[in-house]
Amino acid sequence: MASNKSTPGTDLIIKSIGVCLAQPNDKKKPPKVAIAYKKGEDIDSVRFVFIKMPVKTNADRSTFLSAIANAEGVKNVTYVGCDGLPKDIYVCREDKGTVTDIIERDYVNNCYPDGFTEIFATSLKFSIEQPGDYAKSFDKAFKVEISAGIDAEYAKDSYEYAIINAYNACLLGCVFEREELQLETRSGQKVKFEFRKTNTAFVVQDKLYIYPVFKGLSDCIDYYKTEEFRYIDGDMNKLVYRIMYTNRLNDYNLVKE
């Protein structure tokens, strides 16, 4: 566990942040927001912290950065992309039923504001090796041993479901920092990423849509796939990438189709 006493002048540089809300159907288990954050290059650098669900006001960027700083005992958290600009926080959201949004949402355009990327919460091929007593944890950094390759369909109201989805979002956030996905529109706008479960009927110039691929009979995702896009580098090429988890890397890999 990390100390909550910050040292003046200390700064923690974070690679990626994933967030997911847990609302257990159990009065003994309070709702919590799971935050997964990656401190370094290796997969073992992913840490977690639970914070209370915002009630009176929506959470914002500072909510999550402050929570990480407090949990890690540092004065400041820096979270920027390879271009030096603030990097998106990846927020998990259910795609059906009644949904509680912890950050402000643009319901007209069905999206989160700048600074956040939405990823649909779902069953994933990750499982927690040693479940802990998450009901008592607030504002303290902790580590979870997570293994891949098993269809781990945790209940959607469980803390484990929130941890796994936040973890998945955190790993995906690092993929989008890779050189192959540093994309711009013809007008020089940076391309944002948006996850959808089915092909969208809308074409938005500054967004690249990411879709899940299900190979088996379960509801667990096998891998993600980008929509086809045109890339101009002297010649114009049509590209599609798979975003696949590999046990060799213990992380997602980017594969050109």
Tab-separated table of C-alpha atoms in Angstrom:
chain	number	residue	atom	x	y	z
A	1	MET	CA	0.000	0.000	0.000
A	2	ALA	CA	1.185	3.513	-0.743
A	3	SER	CA	1.444	6.274	1.786
A	4	ASN	CA	-0.969	9.158	1.374
A	5	LYS	CA	1.650	11.660	2.558
A	6	SER	CA	2.994	13.518	-0.466
A	7	THR	CA	6.562	14.696	-0.746
A	8	PRO	CA	6.919	18.334	-1.905
A	9	GLY	CA	8.120	18.565	-5.494
A	10	THR	CA	7.521	14.917	-6.424
A	11	ASP	CA	5.969	14.173	-9.814
A	12	LEU	CA	4.644	10.835	-11.104
A	13	ILE	CA	4.461	10.353	-14.889
A	14	ILE	CA	1.593	8.084	-15.894
A	15	LYS	CA	1.408	6.176	-19.207
A	16	SER	CA	-2.315	5.388	-19.303
A	17	ILE	CA	-5.490	5.610	-17.200
A	18	GLY	CA	-8.633	3.457	-17.400
A	19	VAL	CA	-11.766	4.024	-15.321
A	20	CYS	CA	-14.863	1.916	-14.610
A	21	LEU	CA	-17.784	2.306	-12.190
A	22	ALA	CA	-18.916	-0.571	-9.967
A	23	GLN	CA	-22.431	-0.480	-8.469
A	24	PRO	CA	-22.885	-3.742	-6.519
A	25	ASN	CA	-26.428	-4.876	-5.814
A	26	ASP	CA	-25.499	-5.313	-2.167
A	27	LYS	CA	-26.010	-2.724	0.575
A	28	LYS	CA	-22.836	-3.932	2.289
A	29	LYS	CA	-20.791	-3.074	-0.794
A	30	PRO	CA	-20.785	0.645	-1.669
A	31	PRO	CA	-20.519	1.863	-5.264
A	32	LYS	CA	-16.947	2.645	-6.278
A	33	VAL	CA	-14.978	3.928	-9.218
A	34	ALA	CA	-12.067	1.675	-10.166
A	35	ILE	CA	-9.046	3.499	-11.584
A	36	ALA	CA	-6.283	1.510	-13.308
A	37	TYR	CA	-3.103	3.392	-14.147
A	38	LYS	CA	0.177	2.348	-15.745
A	39	LYS	CA	3.325	3.785	-14.195
A	40	GLY	CA	5.962	2.284	-16.508
A	41	GLU	CA	6.565	0.244	-19.637
A	42	ASP	CA	6.088	-3.260	-18.222
A	43	ILE	CA	2.737	-4.806	-17.432
A	44	ASP	CA	3.592	-5.166	-13.747
A	45	SER	CA	3.544	-1.383	-13.426
A	46	VAL	CA	-0.287	-1.259	-13.534
A	47	ARG	CA	-1.774	-0.197	-10.197
A	48	PHE	CA	-5.337	0.366	-8.993
A	49	VAL	CA	-7.191	2.673	-6.654
A	50	PHE	CA	-10.874	2.810	-5.711
A	51	ILE	CA	-12.561	6.155	-5.099
A	52	LYS	CA	-16.092	6.956	-4.026
A	53	MET	CA	-18.694	7.430	-6.727
A	54	PRO	CA	-19.309	11.166	-7.312
A	55	VAL	CA	-22.729	12.155	-5.980
A	56	LYS	CA	-23.293	15.912	-6.055
A	57	THR	CA	-20.980	16.808	-8.946
A	58	ASN	CA	-19.501	14.967	-11.926
A	59	ALA	CA	-15.923	13.777	-11.824
A	60	ASP	CA	-13.441	15.522	-14.092
A	61	ARG	CA	-9.831	15.037	-15.129
A	62	SER	CA	-8.478	16.437	-11.884
A	63	THR	CA	-10.605	13.970	-9.896
A	64	PHE	CA	-8.681	11.011	-11.295
A	65	LEU	CA	-5.232	12.592	-11.335
A	66	SER	CA	-5.632	13.772	-7.743
A	67	ALA	CA	-6.804	10.324	-6.653
A	68	ILE	CA	-3.698	8.720	-8.172
A	69	ALA	CA	-1.402	11.348	-6.652
A	70	ASN	CA	-2.944	10.824	-3.223
A	71	ALA	CA	-2.774	7.025	-3.488
A	72	GLU	CA	0.869	7.094	-4.608
A	73	GLY	CA	1.956	9.743	-2.135
A	74	VAL	CA	3.227	12.236	-4.716
A	75	LYS	CA	2.655	15.957	-5.148
A	76	ASN	CA	1.685	15.868	-8.819
A	77	VAL	CA	0.700	13.463	-11.599
A	78	THR	CA	1.700	14.227	-15.190
A	79	TYR	CA	-0.396	12.554	-17.873
A	80	VAL	CA	0.421	13.611	-21.432
A	81	GLY	CA	0.707	11.873	-24.788
A	82	CYS	CA	3.718	11.553	-27.088
A	83	ASP	CA	2.857	14.985	-28.497
A	84	GLY	CA	3.140	16.585	-25.064
A	85	LEU	CA	-0.582	17.369	-24.915
A	86	PRO	CA	-2.990	16.076	-22.221
A	87	LYS	CA	-3.819	12.461	-22.959
A	88	ASP	CA	-7.349	11.041	-22.884
A	89	ILE	CA	-8.600	9.111	-19.884
A	90	TYR	CA	-10.328	5.913	-21.031
A	91	VAL	CA	-13.746	5.571	-19.400
A	92	CYS	CA	-15.752	2.326	-19.500
A	93	ARG	CA	-19.503	2.575	-20.033
A	94	GLU	CA	-22.283	0.029	-20.422
A	95	ASP	CA	-23.924	0.066	-23.857
A	96	LYS	CA	-27.410	-0.982	-22.711
A	97	GLY	CA	-29.772	-0.708	-19.778
A	98	THR	CA	-29.707	2.060	-17.185
A	99	VAL	CA	-26.295	3.745	-17.174
A	100	THR	CA	-24.846	6.026	-14.499
A	101	ASP	CA	-22.340	8.516	-15.918
A	102	ILE	CA	-19.633	9.630	-13.520
A	103	ILE	CA	-18.402	12.392	-15.819
A	104	GLU	CA	-20.363	14.967	-17.778
A	105	ARG	CA	-21.773	13.555	-21.012
A	106	ASP	CA	-22.916	15.126	-24.263
A	107	TYR	CA	-26.165	13.197	-24.693
A	108	VAL	CA	-27.037	15.017	-27.924
A	109	ASN	CA	-23.917	13.719	-29.679
A	110	ASN	CA	-23.778	10.556	-27.536
A	111	CYS	CA	-20.180	10.994	-26.415
A	112	TYR	CA	-17.914	12.161	-23.612
A	113	PRO	CA	-16.208	15.574	-23.812
A	114	ASP	CA	-12.642	16.213	-24.954
A	115	GLY	CA	-10.126	14.621	-22.655
A	116	PHE	CA	-12.009	11.322	-22.390
A	117	THR	CA	-12.422	8.306	-24.665
A	118	GLU	CA	-15.359	5.952	-24.159
A	119	ILE	CA	-14.832	2.192	-24.143
A	120	PHE	CA	-17.825	-0.097	-23.721
A	121	ALA	CA	-17.691	-2.242	-20.603
A	122	THR	CA	-18.061	-5.944	-21.315
A	123	SER	CA	-16.978	-9.472	-20.389
A	124	LEU	CA	-13.267	-9.938	-21.057
A	125	LYS	CA	-10.746	-12.776	-21.171
A	126	PHE	CA	-9.039	-11.665	-17.988
A	127	SER	CA	-9.364	-13.136	-14.520
A	128	ILE	CA	-8.156	-12.051	-11.097
A	129	GLU	CA	-5.794	-14.571	-9.513
A	130	GLN	CA	-6.339	-13.710	-5.861
A	131	PRO	CA	-9.573	-11.798	-5.155
A	132	GLY	CA	-9.204	-9.333	-2.295
A	133	ASP	CA	-11.515	-7.586	0.112
A	134	TYR	CA	-12.264	-4.693	-2.235
A	135	ALA	CA	-15.258	-3.593	-0.182
A	136	LYS	CA	-12.958	-1.944	2.365
A	137	SER	CA	-10.566	-0.260	-0.039
A	138	PHE	CA	-10.803	3.477	-0.750
A	139	ASP	CA	-8.121	5.934	-1.872
A	140	LYS	CA	-5.263	3.432	-1.434
A	141	ALA	CA	-3.091	2.079	-4.232
A	142	PHE	CA	-3.118	-1.693	-4.665
A	143	LYS	CA	-1.936	-4.283	-7.149
A	144	VAL	CA	-3.961	-7.138	-8.604
A	145	GLU	CA	-2.569	-10.282	-10.230
A	146	ILE	CA	-4.470	-10.655	-13.496
A	147	SER	CA	-4.172	-13.544	-15.954
A	148	ALA	CA	-5.399	-13.720	-19.537
A	149	GLY	CA	-6.890	-16.387	-21.770
A	150	ILE	CA	-9.839	-17.421	-19.624
A	151	ASP	CA	-13.439	-16.379	-20.312
A	152	ALA	CA	-13.958	-14.581	-17.021
A	153	GLU	CA	-17.530	-13.371	-17.089
A	154	TYR	CA	-17.764	-11.511	-13.782
A	155	ALA	CA	-21.146	-10.107	-12.769
A	156	LYS	CA	-21.606	-6.612	-14.160
A	157	ASP	CA	-22.271	-5.163	-10.717
A	158	SER	CA	-19.118	-6.640	-9.164
A	159	TYR	CA	-15.879	-4.953	-8.163
A	160	GLU	CA	-13.976	-7.553	-10.191
A	161	TYR	CA	-15.859	-6.561	-13.357
A	162	ALA	CA	-14.912	-2.906	-12.783
A	163	ILE	CA	-11.268	-3.760	-12.074
A	164	ILE	CA	-10.947	-5.917	-15.194
A	165	ASN	CA	-12.586	-3.329	-17.456
A	166	ALA	CA	-10.492	-0.477	-16.050
A	167	TYR	CA	-7.393	-2.643	-16.553
A	168	ASN	CA	-8.359	-3.417	-20.149
A	169	ALA	CA	-9.007	0.268	-20.882
A	170	CYS	CA	-5.647	1.194	-19.374
A	171	LEU	CA	-3.805	-1.279	-21.632
A	172	LEU	CA	-5.670	-0.088	-24.721
A	173	GLY	CA	-4.745	3.503	-23.914
A	174	CYS	CA	-1.064	2.632	-24.360
A	175	VAL	CA	-1.712	1.090	-27.790
A	176	PHE	CA	-2.974	4.408	-29.132
A	177	GLU	CA	0.369	6.029	-28.352
A	178	ARG	CA	2.120	3.871	-30.938
A	179	GLU	CA	3.521	5.509	-34.037
A	180	GLU	CA	1.169	3.675	-36.416
A	181	LEU	CA	-1.838	5.344	-34.813
A	182	GLN	CA	-0.502	8.905	-34.690
A	183	LEU	CA	-2.971	9.997	-37.347
A	184	GLU	CA	-4.147	13.358	-38.598
A	185	THR	CA	-6.955	14.431	-40.904
A	186	ARG	CA	-6.279	16.348	-44.115
A	187	SER	CA	-6.833	19.566	-42.161
A	188	GLY	CA	-4.233	18.619	-39.551
A	189	GLN	CA	-6.624	17.601	-36.762
A	190	LYS	CA	-5.496	14.793	-34.526
A	191	VAL	CA	-7.636	11.698	-35.030
A	192	LYS	CA	-9.485	10.501	-31.918
A	193	PHE	CA	-10.515	6.917	-31.242
A	194	GLU	CA	-14.030	5.762	-30.521
A	195	PHE	CA	-15.210	2.265	-29.608
A	196	ARG	CA	-18.442	0.882	-31.014
A	197	LYS	CA	-19.913	-2.625	-30.910
A	198	THR	CA	-21.283	-2.443	-34.453
A	199	ASN	CA	-20.371	-0.503	-37.554
A	200	THR	CA	-21.548	3.075	-37.321
A	201	ALA	CA	-23.661	4.652	-40.038
A	202	PHE	CA	-21.953	7.983	-39.446
A	203	VAL	CA	-18.600	9.089	-40.801
A	204	VAL	CA	-16.725	11.599	-38.666
A	205	GLN	CA	-13.492	12.854	-40.174
A	206	ASP	CA	-11.554	13.201	-36.929
A	207	LYS	CA	-12.539	9.819	-35.440
A	208	LEU	CA	-11.288	6.317	-36.073
A	209	TYR	CA	-13.773	3.697	-34.952
A	210	ILE	CA	-12.678	0.535	-33.132
A	211	TYR	CA	-14.897	-2.570	-33.177
A	212	PRO	CA	-14.815	-5.815	-31.155
A	213	VAL	CA	-14.491	-9.239	-32.750
A	214	PHE	CA	-16.119	-12.256	-31.074
A	215	LYS	CA	-14.804	-15.634	-32.216
A	216	GLY	CA	-16.230	-18.022	-29.640
A	217	LEU	CA	-19.650	-18.662	-28.158
A	218	SER	CA	-19.088	-16.511	-25.066
A	219	ASP	CA	-19.646	-12.786	-24.675
A	220	CYS	CA	-15.906	-12.210	-24.207
A	221	ILE	CA	-14.056	-10.191	-26.823
A	222	ASP	CA	-11.311	-11.985	-28.782
A	223	TYR	CA	-9.725	-8.849	-30.205
A	224	TYR	CA	-10.467	-5.364	-31.515
A	225	LYS	CA	-10.300	-4.159	-35.091
A	226	THR	CA	-10.037	-0.655	-36.528
A	227	GLU	CA	-12.264	0.493	-39.320
A	228	GLU	CA	-10.503	0.701	-42.692
A	229	PHE	CA	-8.820	4.062	-43.142
A	230	ARG	CA	-6.692	5.764	-45.780
A	231	TYR	CA	-3.128	6.680	-44.908
A	232	ILE	CA	-1.139	8.983	-47.185
A	233	ASP	CA	2.646	8.834	-47.005
A	234	GLY	CA	3.742	9.549	-50.553
A	235	ASP	CA	1.355	6.820	-51.710
A	236	MET	CA	-2.156	6.296	-50.389
A	237	ASN	CA	-2.739	2.999	-48.594
A	238	LYS	CA	-5.868	1.494	-47.132
A	239	LEU	CA	-5.119	0.087	-43.683
A	240	VAL	CA	-6.839	-2.000	-41.036
A	241	TYR	CA	-5.248	-2.931	-37.714
A	242	ARG	CA	-6.077	-5.667	-35.255
A	243	ILE	CA	-5.527	-4.891	-31.580
A	244	MET	CA	-4.798	-8.299	-30.087
A	245	TYR	CA	-3.760	-9.404	-26.624
A	246	THR	CA	-0.792	-11.780	-26.652
A	247	ASN	CA	0.432	-13.894	-23.745
A	248	ARG	CA	3.999	-13.480	-25.021
A	249	LEU	CA	3.883	-9.744	-24.322
A	250	ASN	CA	1.235	-9.871	-21.589
A	251	ASP	CA	-0.154	-6.851	-23.386
A	252	TYR	CA	-1.991	-5.736	-26.501
A	253	ASN	CA	-0.176	-5.795	-29.826
A	254	LEU	CA	-0.956	-3.870	-32.997
A	255	VAL	CA	-1.077	-6.087	-36.129
A	256	LYS	CA	-1.661	-4.818	-39.663
A	257	GLU	CA	-4.095	-6.932	-41.672
